[in-house]
Amino acid sequence: MAQLDMELTERCNNNCIHCYINLPENDRHALDNELSTDDIKDILKQAEKLGCLAVRFTGGEPLVKKDFKDIYLFARQLGLKVVLFTNASLIDDEMIRLFSHIPPLKEIEITVYGMTQSSYEAVSGVKGSFKKAFEGIRRLNAAKIPFIVKGALLSSGAHEQKAFETFADHIPWMKGKPDNIVLLDLSGRRDLKKNDKIRKLRISPDEHVRRLMNNGKKLIEEGRRFQKTFRVAPDNGDRLFTCGAGKNLCVDAYGNLQACLLLRHPDTVYDLKKGTLKDAFQNFFPELLSKKAENPEFIKRCGKCELRGFCEQCPAKSWMEHGTLDTPVEYYCRMAHAEAEMTGLDKDEIG
Amino acid sequence: MNSKINSGSVYVPSDEVVAREIEGELIIVPLTSGVGNMEDELYTLNETGKDIWSRLDGKRNLRSILDQLKTEYDMDSQTIEEDAKGLLEELLIRKMIVEKRSK
C-alpha cells in the first residue's frame, strides 16, 4: 500500500456550491460520530506496519479537525509523508511553524475557487474566505513551504482562467499548468437536493470542448495521445472495476474504509472499528474488486466501449448518480465522446 | 580520502530521522527540515547498509564495528573499511546520523 487517504472530517469552513462533501463546520452529528484522535492514530500505525509510505489528509477541510496538529505530527513521526488537501484559509502562523519544522515531504495541495473576492466567494459561499485563503497562500510562500494550487473556477470565475494560470506560474513548486476541476461529481452521500444543485453547475459537452480547444493545438495533441494510450479493446464485458479503485484505500471520517475517495456504497466499505486494515487489504477489497457488473445495459454499452479507459464512468460515479454500481452515467459518456470527437480519435481504427 | 569519519567515534542514528523497514529495505525518512538533501526523496539502504545501520547502537565505536564486519564478510578488509566509511560519511553529511558525544 503506497498511500492511504484519510478524510479527517466531512465538515468544512467553506460552503462551496459544487462540493460533494462539505457539512457545516459545527455539524453536531458529524462531530459526535467522527473517529477520535486515538482511533486515527491506531489506523495510521496499522498503515505504517503495512509498509504505507504516505498518508493524504483530506476532508471536508482537514484543518478544521480539532487535533489536526497532533495527528499530523504522529503521522510524520511514524515516518509517513503527508499530502494535505486544503483551502489554505486556516494556514496560520502556528501551522507555518509546524510545517517549517516538520515538513510534510510532499507539496501541500490548495484548491483555489477564484482570483477575485466576488468570484471566489460566489463558489465558497463564505464572506471573507477569499482573503483568508490568499493570506494562507502568502504565508506558505513566504516560509518557502512547498505547495501547489488546483483550480475550481466555475462559471463565476471562468473568465479568470488566464489570471489563475499566471498566478500558478509564479509558484515555484508547480510543475506545469494547474489542474482544474471540470467534471463535477455529485454528493458522495447521495444528498439528492445537493445533487440537483451540482447538476445545474455542470458545463455542457459543447462548452467543455470549447474550453479544451482554447488550450491550443499542442495540448489537444497531448490529449489525443493520452486517449490513445487509454483506449481499450472492447472486450472488458462485465468487468466492473476497471478504474484505480483499491490502489489508494480511503478511510472516511467515521472509520469506513473505501476502495477510493468516492465510493461510499454501503456494500463496498469495510468497518475499521470492527476489523483491521490488513484484513481489509488482504481479503475484503480483492473480493470486492473482482465483482462483475450485472446491469445488461452497462455490459452492452460501457463493457464494449473503446473509450472506457479515459471515460470518467466508474462504480463510484454510478453510485453517486444512480445508487447502483453499474449504471451508465450519461454525463460522463457524453463528455468522453465529445472529447474523442474533438481530437479525431472517434474516427481512428483501434490498434 | 579526506574523511570526516573517525574510527574512534561512536555514531548513532539522528533523532531527526525515522528509519523504516519496508519489504526488506531500510528507508530513512527525514522528520525535521534540513535533513537529507531533498525533502521529497527517501534514502534507502541496501542489505549491507542496513546491517551497518543496525550496528549504530551507541555502544560501539566505528573501529569495533569495522572489526566485526571484517570477520563476518568475505571481502578484503580495505574494501569493507572504505565502503563503510563512505556510507557513514554520506549519512553524516545528510544529518541522518550524528556523532555521539561522551558525557
XYZ file of N, CA and C in Angstrom, chain A residues 1 46 50 249 257-258 269-272 275-288:
72
model
N 0.847 -1.189 0.000
C 0.000 0.000 0.000
C 0.891 1.250 0.000
N -1.395 1.083 11.899
C -1.629 -0.113 11.072
C -1.089 0.097 9.656
N 1.927 -1.860 7.495
C 1.692 -2.489 6.195
C 2.624 -1.919 5.108
N -6.492 3.098 -0.763
C -7.710 2.959 0.032
C -7.956 4.257 0.792
N -13.686 2.075 5.598
C -12.612 2.039 4.609
C -13.215 1.839 3.227
N -12.849 2.723 2.301
C -13.416 2.704 0.951
C -12.332 2.313 -0.056
N -17.889 -0.868 1.557
C -16.977 -0.295 2.553
C -16.736 -1.297 3.689
N -15.586 -1.148 4.327
C -15.154 -2.054 5.396
C -15.072 -1.250 6.682
N -15.720 -1.740 7.735
C -15.775 -1.001 9.003
C -14.495 -1.243 9.816
N -13.644 -0.233 9.864
C -12.372 -0.386 10.585
C -12.552 -0.396 12.102
N -12.761 -4.231 12.335
C -11.716 -5.061 11.725
C -10.424 -4.290 11.547
N -9.534 -4.857 10.776
C -8.213 -4.240 10.621
C -7.943 -3.873 9.158
N -7.024 -2.956 9.012
C -6.606 -2.526 7.679
C -6.038 -3.712 6.900
N -5.299 -4.553 7.609
C -4.675 -5.711 6.951
C -5.738 -6.662 6.395
N -6.752 -6.933 7.201
C -7.814 -7.835 6.749
C -8.535 -7.228 5.536
N -8.809 -5.919 5.635
C -9.494 -5.262 4.520
C -8.650 -5.334 3.255
N -7.370 -5.075 3.398
C -6.445 -5.018 2.265
C -6.256 -6.402 1.643
N -6.154 -7.405 2.516
C -5.842 -8.748 2.005
C -7.077 -9.539 1.603
N -8.190 -9.290 2.247
C -9.359 -10.139 1.997
C -10.556 -9.409 1.403
N -10.970 -8.311 2.079
C -12.218 -7.662 1.679
C -12.123 -7.038 0.278
N -11.093 -6.226 0.057
C -11.052 -5.489 -1.212
C -10.728 -6.356 -2.438
N -9.811 -7.340 -2.322
C -9.621 -8.201 -3.503
C -10.937 -8.850 -3.950
N -11.756 -9.255 -2.981
C -13.032 -9.881 -3.336
C -13.976 -8.854 -3.972
N -14.023 -7.672 -3.353
C -14.897 -6.626 -3.895
C -14.499 -6.269 -5.336
